[in-house]
């Protein structure tokens, strides 16, 4: 091959390689630690966020882009970060999250994690307890806590040595803040997306303002209960300290179909801010 043609071919290959790089910010890479301290298997519990719903430009689950167990190139998930440091993790991530699941639905997911005999479990739940047909239908903090406690008790009984990460509920009110002036978001929400929060999104009537604030307060209450449930679990549980809730989502971090669930960039951000960094507990 002539030298000029050879150089041109190399340039084309370089461009193709660049085009295949995952989009979005790179998650935090694992902090160096003894190889034995990383888990070798994991399970993710929760709802549509953890299932990656909407993260593949379709309103279906997309586990390859899950912040927790995703194995695709778009999201630097907990699984990918751990597997980079501990080869034994590869192929041993299980996603039991179910779209529309509430705290009361965690029992079956816990059973799946126990059957898989995993060493690390993530739990993110609560959005569907707040997203109800009306604010009056939201799960009470006491009932929410009872369900989470029951799920964690079963997990502790079945996997007493597993490390558990409890993740805060993302800031649902933030989604209204960034989307209620966006005509496409408002149109999408009109099909019944989280009506307790997003019904009549452009209204500033006192009843609508009060309703949205009630949802905001309820999510804050759920996060307090999640933190308390993790403390009660004991030394094998870590709470994310509100990291997921503090994510300042932008429109660009939501999928453009429902403007509610994170897209791959949003999932990537959740993975980055919630990654424990060190698995020493």
PDB file of N, CA, C and O in Angstrom, residues 38-116:
ATOM      1  N   UNK A  38     -13.051  -5.400  46.761  1.00  0.00           N
ATOM      2  CA  UNK A  38     -14.129  -5.146  45.822  1.00  0.00           C
ATOM      3  C   UNK A  38     -15.076  -6.341  45.791  1.00  0.00           C
ATOM      4  O   UNK A  38     -14.632  -7.495  45.828  1.00  0.00           O
ATOM      5  N   UNK A  39     -16.376  -6.098  45.686  1.00  0.00           N
ATOM      6  CA  UNK A  39     -17.302  -7.232  45.555  1.00  0.00           C
ATOM      7  C   UNK A  39     -17.119  -7.927  44.217  1.00  0.00           C
ATOM      8  O   UNK A  39     -16.645  -7.331  43.246  1.00  0.00           O
ATOM      9  N   UNK A  40     -17.518  -9.181  44.167  1.00  0.00           N
ATOM     10  CA  UNK A  40     -17.401  -9.978  42.941  1.00  0.00           C
ATOM     11  C   UNK A  40     -18.740 -10.250  42.281  1.00  0.00           C
ATOM     12  O   UNK A  40     -18.795 -10.925  41.246  1.00  0.00           O
ATOM     13  N   UNK A  41     -19.813  -9.734  42.874  1.00  0.00           N
ATOM     14  CA  UNK A  41     -21.143  -9.888  42.297  1.00  0.00           C
ATOM     15  C   UNK A  41     -22.036  -8.811  42.891  1.00  0.00           C
ATOM     16  O   UNK A  41     -21.773  -8.300  43.975  1.00  0.00           O
ATOM     17  N   UNK A  42     -23.090  -8.442  42.161  1.00  0.00           N
ATOM     18  CA  UNK A  42     -23.976  -7.393  42.655  1.00  0.00           C
ATOM     19  C   UNK A  42     -25.382  -7.565  42.115  1.00  0.00           C
ATOM     20  O   UNK A  42     -25.609  -8.228  41.096  1.00  0.00           O
ATOM     21  N   UNK A  43     -26.328  -6.939  42.814  1.00  0.00           N
ATOM     22  CA  UNK A  43     -27.716  -6.912  42.369  1.00  0.00           C
ATOM     23  C   UNK A  43     -28.264  -5.516  42.600  1.00  0.00           C
ATOM     24  O   UNK A  43     -27.898  -4.838  43.568  1.00  0.00           O
ATOM     25  N   UNK A  44     -29.125  -5.072  41.700  1.00  0.00           N
ATOM     26  CA  UNK A  44     -29.754  -3.759  41.806  1.00  0.00           C
ATOM     27  C   UNK A  44     -31.254  -3.934  42.038  1.00  0.00           C
ATOM     28  O   UNK A  44     -31.914  -4.699  41.328  1.00  0.00           O
ATOM     29  N   UNK A  45     -31.762  -3.225  43.042  1.00  0.00           N
ATOM     30  CA  UNK A  45     -33.179  -3.276  43.387  1.00  0.00           C
ATOM     31  C   UNK A  45     -33.779  -1.892  43.215  1.00  0.00           C
ATOM     32  O   UNK A  45     -33.109  -0.884  43.425  1.00  0.00           O
ATOM     33  N   UNK A  46     -35.051  -1.839  42.846  1.00  0.00           N
ATOM     34  CA  UNK A  46     -35.693  -0.535  42.739  1.00  0.00           C
ATOM     35  C   UNK A  46     -36.731  -0.456  41.654  1.00  0.00           C
ATOM     36  O   UNK A  46     -37.457  -1.416  41.385  1.00  0.00           O
ATOM     37  N   UNK A  47     -36.777   0.714  41.009  1.00  0.00           N
ATOM     38  CA  UNK A  47     -37.847   1.001  40.045  1.00  0.00           C
ATOM     39  C   UNK A  47     -37.293   1.297  38.664  1.00  0.00           C
ATOM     40  O   UNK A  47     -36.204   0.842  38.311  1.00  0.00           O
ATOM     41  N   UNK A  48     -38.047   2.079  37.896  1.00  0.00           N
ATOM     42  CA  UNK A  48     -37.695   2.317  36.503  1.00  0.00           C
ATOM     43  C   UNK A  48     -36.362   3.031  36.319  1.00  0.00           C
ATOM     44  O   UNK A  48     -35.689   2.844  35.304  1.00  0.00           O
ATOM     45  N   UNK A  49     -35.971   3.860  37.274  1.00  0.00           N
ATOM     46  CA  UNK A  49     -34.692   4.555  37.136  1.00  0.00           C
ATOM     47  C   UNK A  49     -33.553   3.542  37.081  1.00  0.00           C
ATOM     48  O   UNK A  49     -32.689   3.590  36.200  1.00  0.00           O
ATOM     49  N   UNK A  50     -33.542   2.604  38.004  1.00  0.00           N
ATOM     50  CA  UNK A  50     -32.495   1.597  38.033  1.00  0.00           C
ATOM     51  C   UNK A  50     -32.620   0.612  36.876  1.00  0.00           C
ATOM     52  O   UNK A  50     -31.619   0.051  36.415  1.00  0.00           O
ATOM     53  N   UNK A  51     -33.837   0.411  36.373  1.00  0.00           N
ATOM     54  CA  UNK A  51     -34.034  -0.455  35.212  1.00  0.00           C
ATOM     55  C   UNK A  51     -33.577   0.226  33.922  1.00  0.00           C
ATOM     56  O   UNK A  51     -33.562  -0.402  32.860  1.00  0.00           O
ATOM     57  N   UNK A  52     -33.218   1.503  34.003  1.00  0.00           N
ATOM     58  CA  UNK A  52     -32.774   2.228  32.817  1.00  0.00           C
ATOM     59  C   UNK A  52     -33.902   2.595  31.876  1.00  0.00           C
ATOM     60  O   UNK A  52     -33.676   2.847  30.686  1.00  0.00           O
ATOM     61  N   UNK A  53     -35.112   2.687  32.401  1.00  0.00           N
ATOM     62  CA  UNK A  53     -36.278   2.974  31.569  1.00  0.00           C
ATOM     63  C   UNK A  53     -36.081   4.289  30.806  1.00  0.00           C
ATOM     64  O   UNK A  53     -35.759   5.317  31.387  1.00  0.00           O
ATOM     65  N   UNK A  54     -36.253   4.226  29.493  1.00  0.00           N
ATOM     66  CA  UNK A  54     -36.136   5.419  28.674  1.00  0.00           C
ATOM     67  C   UNK A  54     -34.723   5.840  28.335  1.00  0.00           C
ATOM     68  O   UNK A  54     -34.525   6.848  27.665  1.00  0.00           O
ATOM     69  N   UNK A  55     -33.730   5.089  28.782  1.00  0.00           N
ATOM     70  CA  UNK A  55     -32.338   5.496  28.565  1.00  0.00           C
ATOM     71  C   UNK A  55     -31.797   5.055  27.214  1.00  0.00           C
ATOM     72  O   UNK A  55     -30.639   5.320  26.892  1.00  0.00           O
ATOM     73  N   UNK A  56     -32.628   4.377  26.412  1.00  0.00           N
ATOM     74  CA  UNK A  56     -32.221   3.945  25.071  1.00  0.00           C
ATOM     75  C   UNK A  56     -33.156   4.522  24.008  1.00  0.00           C
ATOM     76  O   UNK A  56     -33.422   3.891  22.992  1.00  0.00           O
ATOM     77  N   UNK A  57     -33.684   5.715  24.262  1.00  0.00           N
ATOM     78  CA  UNK A  57     -34.555   6.419  23.323  1.00  0.00           C
ATOM     79  C   UNK A  57     -35.815   5.636  22.981  1.00  0.00           C
ATOM     80  O   UNK A  57     -36.346   5.729  21.883  1.00  0.00           O
ATOM     81  N   UNK A  58     -36.296   4.873  23.941  1.00  0.00           N
ATOM     82  CA  UNK A  58     -37.576   4.183  23.833  1.00  0.00           C
ATOM     83  C   UNK A  58     -38.102   4.021  25.247  1.00  0.00           C
ATOM     84  O   UNK A  58     -37.326   3.859  26.189  1.00  0.00           O
ATOM     85  N   UNK A  59     -39.407   4.092  25.414  1.00  0.00           N
ATOM     86  CA  UNK A  59     -39.980   4.007  26.750  1.00  0.00           C
ATOM     87  C   UNK A  59     -40.122   2.554  27.193  1.00  0.00           C
ATOM     88  O   UNK A  59     -41.219   2.029  27.418  1.00  0.00           O
ATOM     89  N   UNK A  60     -38.986   1.913  27.319  1.00  0.00           N
ATOM     90  CA  UNK A  60     -38.886   0.544  27.814  1.00  0.00           C
ATOM     91  C   UNK A  60     -37.640   0.477  28.697  1.00  0.00           C
ATOM     92  O   UNK A  60     -36.802   1.378  28.685  1.00  0.00           O
ATOM     93  N   UNK A  61     -37.521  -0.589  29.453  1.00  0.00           N
ATOM     94  CA  UNK A  61     -36.325  -0.767  30.279  1.00  0.00           C
ATOM     95  C   UNK A  61     -35.100  -0.921  29.382  1.00  0.00           C
ATOM     96  O   UNK A  61     -35.169  -1.523  28.308  1.00  0.00           O
ATOM     97  N   UNK A  62     -33.995  -0.365  29.831  1.00  0.00           N
ATOM     98  CA  UNK A  62     -32.732  -0.446  29.083  1.00  0.00           C
ATOM     99  C   UNK A  62     -31.632  -0.684  30.094  1.00  0.00           C
ATOM    100  O   UNK A  62     -30.910   0.234  30.483  1.00  0.00           O
ATOM    101  N   UNK A  63     -31.510  -1.915  30.548  1.00  0.00           N
ATOM    102  CA  UNK A  63     -30.593  -2.233  31.640  1.00  0.00           C
ATOM    103  C   UNK A  63     -29.137  -1.981  31.278  1.00  0.00           C
ATOM    104  O   UNK A  63     -28.318  -1.741  32.170  1.00  0.00           O
ATOM    105  N   UNK A  64     -28.814  -2.005  29.998  1.00  0.00           N
ATOM    106  CA  UNK A  64     -27.409  -1.772  29.644  1.00  0.00           C
ATOM    107  C   UNK A  64     -26.971  -0.344  29.968  1.00  0.00           C
ATOM    108  O   UNK A  64     -25.775  -0.073  30.076  1.00  0.00           O
ATOM    109  N   UNK A  65     -27.944   0.560  30.142  1.00  0.00           N
ATOM    110  CA  UNK A  65     -27.618   1.941  30.498  1.00  0.00           C
ATOM    111  C   UNK A  65     -27.990   2.269  31.942  1.00  0.00           C
ATOM    112  O   UNK A  65     -28.089   3.438  32.305  1.00  0.00           O
ATOM    113  N   UNK A  66     -28.181   1.253  32.761  1.00  0.00           N
ATOM    114  CA  UNK A  66     -28.507   1.482  34.172  1.00  0.00           C
ATOM    115  C   UNK A  66     -27.298   2.022  34.921  1.00  0.00           C
ATOM    116  O   UNK A  66     -26.169   1.546  34.746  1.00  0.00           O
ATOM    117  N   UNK A  67     -27.534   3.007  35.787  1.00  0.00           N
ATOM    118  CA  UNK A  67     -26.464   3.567  36.617  1.00  0.00           C
ATOM    119  C   UNK A  67     -25.823   2.497  37.498  1.00  0.00           C
ATOM    120  O   UNK A  67     -24.651   2.603  37.874  1.00  0.00           O
ATOM    121  N   UNK A  68     -26.577   1.457  37.820  1.00  0.00           N
ATOM    122  CA  UNK A  68     -26.088   0.439  38.760  1.00  0.00           C
ATOM    123  C   UNK A  68     -25.382  -0.714  38.059  1.00  0.00           C
ATOM    124  O   UNK A  68     -24.207  -0.991  38.332  1.00  0.00           O
ATOM    125  N   UNK A  69     -26.082  -1.394  37.163  1.00  0.00           N
ATOM    126  CA  UNK A  69     -25.562  -2.637  36.585  1.00  0.00           C
ATOM    127  C   UNK A  69     -25.274  -2.547  35.096  1.00  0.00           C
ATOM    128  O   UNK A  69     -24.943  -3.562  34.470  1.00  0.00           O
ATOM    129  N   UNK A  70     -25.398  -1.374  34.496  1.00  0.00           N
ATOM    130  CA  UNK A  70     -25.225  -1.244  33.056  1.00  0.00           C
ATOM    131  C   UNK A  70     -23.882  -1.764  32.569  1.00  0.00           C
ATOM    132  O   UNK A  70     -22.842  -1.508  33.176  1.00  0.00           O
ATOM    133  N   UNK A  71     -23.916  -2.483  31.432  1.00  0.00           N
ATOM    134  CA  UNK A  71     -22.674  -3.017  30.861  1.00  0.00           C
ATOM    135  C   UNK A  71     -22.395  -2.442  29.479  1.00  0.00           C
ATOM    136  O   UNK A  71     -21.522  -2.925  28.759  1.00  0.00           O
ATOM    137  N   UNK A  72     -23.155  -1.408  29.078  1.00  0.00           N
ATOM    138  CA  UNK A  72     -22.920  -0.771  27.792  1.00  0.00           C
ATOM    139  C   UNK A  72     -21.814   0.271  27.882  1.00  0.00           C
ATOM    140  O   UNK A  72     -21.207   0.481  28.929  1.00  0.00           O
ATOM    141  N   UNK A  73     -21.564   0.946  26.745  1.00  0.00           N
ATOM    142  CA  UNK A  73     -20.482   1.921  26.686  1.00  0.00           C
ATOM    143  C   UNK A  73     -20.918   3.328  27.063  1.00  0.00           C
ATOM    144  O   UNK A  73     -20.076   4.201  27.273  1.00  0.00           O
ATOM    145  N   UNK A  74     -22.216   3.569  27.151  1.00  0.00           N
ATOM    146  CA  UNK A  74     -22.688   4.928  27.379  1.00  0.00           C
ATOM    147  C   UNK A  74     -22.634   5.350  28.842  1.00  0.00           C
ATOM    148  O   UNK A  74     -22.617   6.547  29.149  1.00  0.00           O
ATOM    149  N   UNK A  75     -22.653   4.388  29.751  1.00  0.00           N
ATOM    150  CA  UNK A  75     -22.733   4.697  31.178  1.00  0.00           C
ATOM    151  C   UNK A  75     -21.630   3.974  31.936  1.00  0.00           C
ATOM    152  O   UNK A  75     -21.466   2.756  31.818  1.00  0.00           O
ATOM    153  N   UNK A  76     -20.869   4.732  32.698  1.00  0.00           N
ATOM    154  CA  UNK A  76     -19.826   4.161  33.543  1.00  0.00           C
ATOM    155  C   UNK A  76     -20.479   3.748  34.864  1.00  0.00           C
ATOM    156  O   UNK A  76     -20.359   4.421  35.886  1.00  0.00           O
ATOM    157  N   UNK A  77     -21.172   2.633  34.822  1.00  0.00           N
ATOM    158  CA  UNK A  77     -21.984   2.175  35.945  1.00  0.00           C
ATOM    159  C   UNK A  77     -21.138   1.660  37.100  1.00  0.00           C
ATOM    160  O   UNK A  77     -19.927   1.466  36.972  1.00  0.00           O
ATOM    161  N   UNK A  78     -21.801   1.403  38.226  1.00  0.00           N
ATOM    162  CA  UNK A  78     -21.104   0.786  39.353  1.00  0.00           C
ATOM    163  C   UNK A  78     -20.491  -0.543  38.908  1.00  0.00           C
ATOM    164  O   UNK A  78     -19.347  -0.856  39.255  1.00  0.00           O
ATOM    165  N   UNK A  79     -21.259  -1.304  38.151  1.00  0.00           N
ATOM    166  CA  UNK A  79     -20.754  -2.595  37.674  1.00  0.00           C
ATOM    167  C   UNK A  79     -19.469  -2.427  36.868  1.00  0.00           C
ATOM    168  O   UNK A  79     -18.482  -3.125  37.106  1.00  0.00           O
ATOM    169  N   UNK A  80     -19.469  -1.510  35.935  1.00  0.00           N
ATOM    170  CA  UNK A  80     -18.285  -1.326  35.087  1.00  0.00           C
ATOM    171  C   UNK A  80     -17.077  -0.852  35.898  1.00  0.00           C
ATOM    172  O   UNK A  80     -15.952  -1.303  35.684  1.00  0.00           O
ATOM    173  N   UNK A  81     -17.324   0.067  36.842  1.00  0.00           N
ATOM    174  CA  UNK A  81     -16.215   0.573  37.637  1.00  0.00           C
ATOM    175  C   UNK A  81     -15.623  -0.522  38.526  1.00  0.00           C
ATOM    176  O   UNK A  81     -14.408  -0.625  38.696  1.00  0.00           O
ATOM    177  N   UNK A  82     -16.503  -1.346  39.100  1.00  0.00           N
ATOM    178  CA  UNK A  82     -16.005  -2.437  39.937  1.00  0.00           C
ATOM    179  C   UNK A  82     -15.294  -3.485  39.086  1.00  0.00           C
ATOM    180  O   UNK A  82     -14.217  -3.973  39.447  1.00  0.00           O
ATOM    181  N   UNK A  83     -15.897  -3.830  37.944  1.00  0.00           N
ATOM    182  CA  UNK A  83     -15.304  -4.858  37.081  1.00  0.00           C
ATOM    183  C   UNK A  83     -13.933  -4.449  36.560  1.00  0.00           C
ATOM    184  O   UNK A  83     -13.069  -5.305  36.327  1.00  0.00           O
ATOM    185  N   UNK A  84     -13.723  -3.153  36.370  1.00  0.00           N
ATOM    186  CA  UNK A  84     -12.405  -2.690  35.945  1.00  0.00           C
ATOM    187  C   UNK A  84     -11.353  -2.982  37.002  1.00  0.00           C
ATOM    188  O   UNK A  84     -10.176  -3.183  36.682  1.00  0.00           O
ATOM    189  N   UNK A  85     -11.758  -2.983  38.272  1.00  0.00           N
ATOM    190  CA  UNK A  85     -10.824  -3.206  39.371  1.00  0.00           C
ATOM    191  C   UNK A  85     -10.788  -4.657  39.827  1.00  0.00           C
ATOM    192  O   UNK A  85      -9.802  -5.104  40.409  1.00  0.00           O
ATOM    193  N   UNK A  86     -11.869  -5.381  39.575  1.00  0.00           N
ATOM    194  CA  UNK A  86     -11.974  -6.769  40.026  1.00  0.00           C
ATOM    195  C   UNK A  86     -12.599  -7.598  38.917  1.00  0.00           C
ATOM    196  O   UNK A  86     -13.814  -7.576  38.719  1.00  0.00           O
ATOM    197  N   UNK A  87     -11.788  -8.323  38.188  1.00  0.00           N
ATOM    198  CA  UNK A  87     -12.266  -9.104  37.050  1.00  0.00           C
ATOM    199  C   UNK A  87     -13.324 -10.131  37.448  1.00  0.00           C
ATOM    200  O   UNK A  87     -14.141 -10.540  36.620  1.00  0.00           O
ATOM    201  N   UNK A  88     -13.321 -10.536  38.698  1.00  0.00           N
ATOM    202  CA  UNK A  88     -14.293 -11.541  39.146  1.00  0.00           C
ATOM    203  C   UNK A  88     -15.723 -11.028  39.066  1.00  0.00           C
ATOM    204  O   UNK A  88     -16.664 -11.821  39.031  1.00  0.00           O
ATOM    205  N   UNK A  89     -15.900  -9.705  39.020  1.00  0.00           N
ATOM    206  CA  UNK A  89     -17.243  -9.141  38.915  1.00  0.00           C
ATOM    207  C   UNK A  89     -17.843  -9.357  37.531  1.00  0.00           C
ATOM    208  O   UNK A  89     -19.070  -9.413  37.383  1.00  0.00           O
ATOM    209  N   UNK A  90     -17.015  -9.497  36.523  1.00  0.00           N
ATOM    210  CA  UNK A  90     -17.512  -9.544  35.149  1.00  0.00           C
ATOM    211  C   UNK A  90     -18.528 -10.658  34.931  1.00  0.00           C
ATOM    212  O   UNK A  90     -18.277 -11.819  35.224  1.00  0.00           O
ATOM    213  N   UNK A  91     -19.692 -10.252  34.425  1.00  0.00           N
ATOM    214  CA  UNK A  91     -20.762 -11.206  34.166  1.00  0.00           C
ATOM    215  C   UNK A  91     -21.581 -11.576  35.380  1.00  0.00           C
ATOM    216  O   UNK A  91     -22.428 -12.477  35.305  1.00  0.00           O
ATOM    217  N   UNK A  92     -21.377 -10.872  36.499  1.00  0.00           N
ATOM    218  CA  UNK A  92     -22.087 -11.220  37.729  1.00  0.00           C
ATOM    219  C   UNK A  92     -22.856 -10.034  38.298  1.00  0.00           C
ATOM    220  O   UNK A  92     -22.804  -9.756  39.498  1.00  0.00           O
ATOM    221  N   UNK A  93     -23.547  -9.313  37.422  1.00  0.00           N
ATOM    222  CA  UNK A  93     -24.412  -8.206  37.858  1.00  0.00           C
ATOM    223  C   UNK A  93     -25.843  -8.540  37.463  1.00  0.00           C
ATOM    224  O   UNK A  93     -26.108  -8.928  36.318  1.00  0.00           O
ATOM    225  N   UNK A  94     -26.758  -8.369  38.401  1.00  0.00           N
ATOM    226  CA  UNK A  94     -28.154  -8.736  38.181  1.00  0.00           C
ATOM    227  C   UNK A  94     -29.049  -7.537  38.496  1.00  0.00           C
ATOM    228  O   UNK A  94     -28.917  -6.922  39.549  1.00  0.00           O
ATOM    229  N   UNK A  95     -29.937  -7.231  37.569  1.00  0.00           N
ATOM    230  CA  UNK A  95     -30.831  -6.095  37.745  1.00  0.00           C
ATOM    231  C   UNK A  95     -32.249  -6.599  37.963  1.00  0.00           C
ATOM    232  O   UNK A  95     -32.889  -7.106  37.030  1.00  0.00           O
ATOM    233  N   UNK A  96     -32.731  -6.463  39.193  1.00  0.00           N
ATOM    234  CA  UNK A  96     -34.069  -6.923  39.536  1.00  0.00           C
ATOM    235  C   UNK A  96     -35.070  -5.768  39.633  1.00  0.00           C
ATOM    236  O   UNK A  96     -36.221  -5.972  40.033  1.00  0.00           O
ATOM    237  N   UNK A  97     -34.639  -4.563  39.283  1.00  0.00           N
ATOM    238  CA  UNK A  97     -35.518  -3.398  39.368  1.00  0.00           C
ATOM    239  C   UNK A  97     -36.682  -3.528  38.399  1.00  0.00           C
ATOM    240  O   UNK A  97     -36.526  -4.041  37.286  1.00  0.00           O
ATOM    241  N   UNK A  98     -37.840  -3.036  38.820  1.00  0.00           N
ATOM    242  CA  UNK A  98     -39.070  -3.159  38.027  1.00  0.00           C
ATOM    243  C   UNK A  98     -39.715  -1.788  37.859  1.00  0.00           C
ATOM    244  O   UNK A  98     -39.981  -1.109  38.856  1.00  0.00           O
ATOM    245  N   UNK A  99     -39.975  -1.354  36.622  1.00  0.00           N
ATOM    246  CA  UNK A  99     -40.671  -0.085  36.421  1.00  0.00           C
ATOM    247  C   UNK A  99     -41.996  -0.052  37.189  1.00  0.00           C
ATOM    248  O   UNK A  99     -42.689  -1.066  37.280  1.00  0.00           O
ATOM    249  N   UNK A 100     -42.314   1.094  37.757  1.00  0.00           N
ATOM    250  CA  UNK A 100     -43.524   1.346  38.552  1.00  0.00           C
ATOM    251  C   UNK A 100     -43.471   0.736  39.949  1.00  0.00           C
ATOM    252  O   UNK A 100     -44.432   0.843  40.723  1.00  0.00           O
ATOM    253  N   UNK A 101     -42.376   0.095  40.308  1.00  0.00           N
ATOM    254  CA  UNK A 101     -42.291  -0.519  41.632  1.00  0.00           C
ATOM    255  C   UNK A 101     -42.284   0.542  42.723  1.00  0.00           C
ATOM    256  O   UNK A 101     -41.686   1.610  42.581  1.00  0.00           O
ATOM    257  N   UNK A 102     -42.964   0.227  43.810  1.00  0.00           N
ATOM    258  CA  UNK A 102     -42.936   1.063  45.008  1.00  0.00           C
ATOM    259  C   UNK A 102     -42.228   0.282  46.113  1.00  0.00           C
ATOM    260  O   UNK A 102     -41.876  -0.874  45.942  1.00  0.00           O
ATOM    261  N   UNK A 103     -42.037   0.934  47.247  1.00  0.00           N
ATOM    262  CA  UNK A 103     -41.321   0.287  48.345  1.00  0.00           C
ATOM    263  C   UNK A 103     -41.983  -1.027  48.751  1.00  0.00           C
ATOM    264  O   UNK A 103     -41.299  -1.991  49.101  1.00  0.00           O
ATOM    265  N   UNK A 104     -43.301  -1.068  48.689  1.00  0.00           N
ATOM    266  CA  UNK A 104     -44.027  -2.275  49.084  1.00  0.00           C
ATOM    267  C   UNK A 104     -43.791  -3.442  48.134  1.00  0.00           C
ATOM    268  O   UNK A 104     -44.137  -4.584  48.456  1.00  0.00           O
ATOM    269  N   UNK A 105     -43.192  -3.176  46.976  1.00  0.00           N
ATOM    270  CA  UNK A 105     -42.973  -4.223  45.979  1.00  0.00           C
ATOM    271  C   UNK A 105     -41.566  -4.809  46.019  1.00  0.00           C
ATOM    272  O   UNK A 105     -41.201  -5.607  45.153  1.00  0.00           O
ATOM    273  N   UNK A 106     -40.768  -4.431  46.996  1.00  0.00           N
ATOM    274  CA  UNK A 106     -39.370  -4.837  47.006  1.00  0.00           C
ATOM    275  C   UNK A 106     -39.149  -6.303  47.372  1.00  0.00           C
ATOM    276  O   UNK A 106     -38.083  -6.859  47.092  1.00  0.00           O
ATOM    277  N   UNK A 107     -40.126  -6.930  47.983  1.00  0.00           N
ATOM    278  CA  UNK A 107     -39.938  -8.296  48.481  1.00  0.00           C
ATOM    279  C   UNK A 107     -39.440  -9.276  47.437  1.00  0.00           C
ATOM    280  O   UNK A 107     -38.470 -10.015  47.658  1.00  0.00           O
ATOM    281  N   UNK A 108     -40.104  -9.291  46.278  1.00  0.00           N
ATOM    282  CA  UNK A 108     -39.709 -10.212  45.221  1.00  0.00           C
ATOM    283  C   UNK A 108     -38.327  -9.927  44.681  1.00  0.00           C
ATOM    284  O   UNK A 108     -37.580 -10.850  44.323  1.00  0.00           O
ATOM    285  N   UNK A 109     -37.969  -8.649  44.627  1.00  0.00           N
ATOM    286  CA  UNK A 109     -36.640  -8.281  44.149  1.00  0.00           C
ATOM    287  C   UNK A 109     -35.563  -8.762  45.118  1.00  0.00           C
ATOM    288  O   UNK A 109     -34.502  -9.234  44.706  1.00  0.00           O
ATOM    289  N   UNK A 110     -35.850  -8.617  46.404  1.00  0.00           N
ATOM    290  CA  UNK A 110     -34.901  -9.104  47.417  1.00  0.00           C
ATOM    291  C   UNK A 110     -34.697 -10.609  47.272  1.00  0.00           C
ATOM    292  O   UNK A 110     -33.569 -11.112  47.358  1.00  0.00           O
ATOM    293  N   UNK A 111     -35.769 -11.325  47.022  1.00  0.00           N
ATOM    294  CA  UNK A 111     -35.657 -12.772  46.846  1.00  0.00           C
ATOM    295  C   UNK A 111     -34.713 -13.107  45.695  1.00  0.00           C
ATOM    296  O   UNK A 111     -33.921 -14.053  45.776  1.00  0.00           O
ATOM    297  N   UNK A 112     -34.801 -12.314  44.615  1.00  0.00           N
ATOM    298  CA  UNK A 112     -33.907 -12.548  43.486  1.00  0.00           C
ATOM    299  C   UNK A 112     -32.458 -12.324  43.860  1.00  0.00           C
ATOM    300  O   UNK A 112     -31.573 -13.107  43.479  1.00  0.00           O
ATOM    301  N   UNK A 113     -32.188 -11.270  44.618  1.00  0.00           N
ATOM    302  CA  UNK A 113     -30.819 -10.981  45.041  1.00  0.00           C
ATOM    303  C   UNK A 113     -30.283 -12.084  45.944  1.00  0.00           C
ATOM    304  O   UNK A 113     -29.112 -12.484  45.834  1.00  0.00           O
ATOM    305  N   UNK A 114     -31.126 -12.581  46.825  1.00  0.00           N
ATOM    306  CA  UNK A 114     -30.706 -13.659  47.735  1.00  0.00           C
ATOM    307  C   UNK A 114     -30.402 -14.928  46.946  1.00  0.00           C
ATOM    308  O   UNK A 114     -29.400 -15.610  47.198  1.00  0.00           O
ATOM    309  N   UNK A 115     -31.254 -15.241  45.987  1.00  0.00           N
ATOM    310  CA  UNK A 115     -31.005 -16.434  45.167  1.00  0.00           C
ATOM    311  C   UNK A 115     -29.690 -16.326  44.399  1.00  0.00           C
ATOM    312  O   UNK A 115     -28.985 -17.312  44.210  1.00  0.00           O
ATOM    313  N   UNK A 116     -29.378 -15.101  43.960  1.00  0.00           N
ATOM    314  CA  UNK A 116     -28.135 -14.892  43.201  1.00  0.00           C
ATOM    315  C   UNK A 116     -26.898 -14.889  44.092  1.00  0.00           C
ATOM    316  O   UNK A 116     -25.769 -14.898  43.593  1.00  0.00           O
TER     317      UNK A 116
END
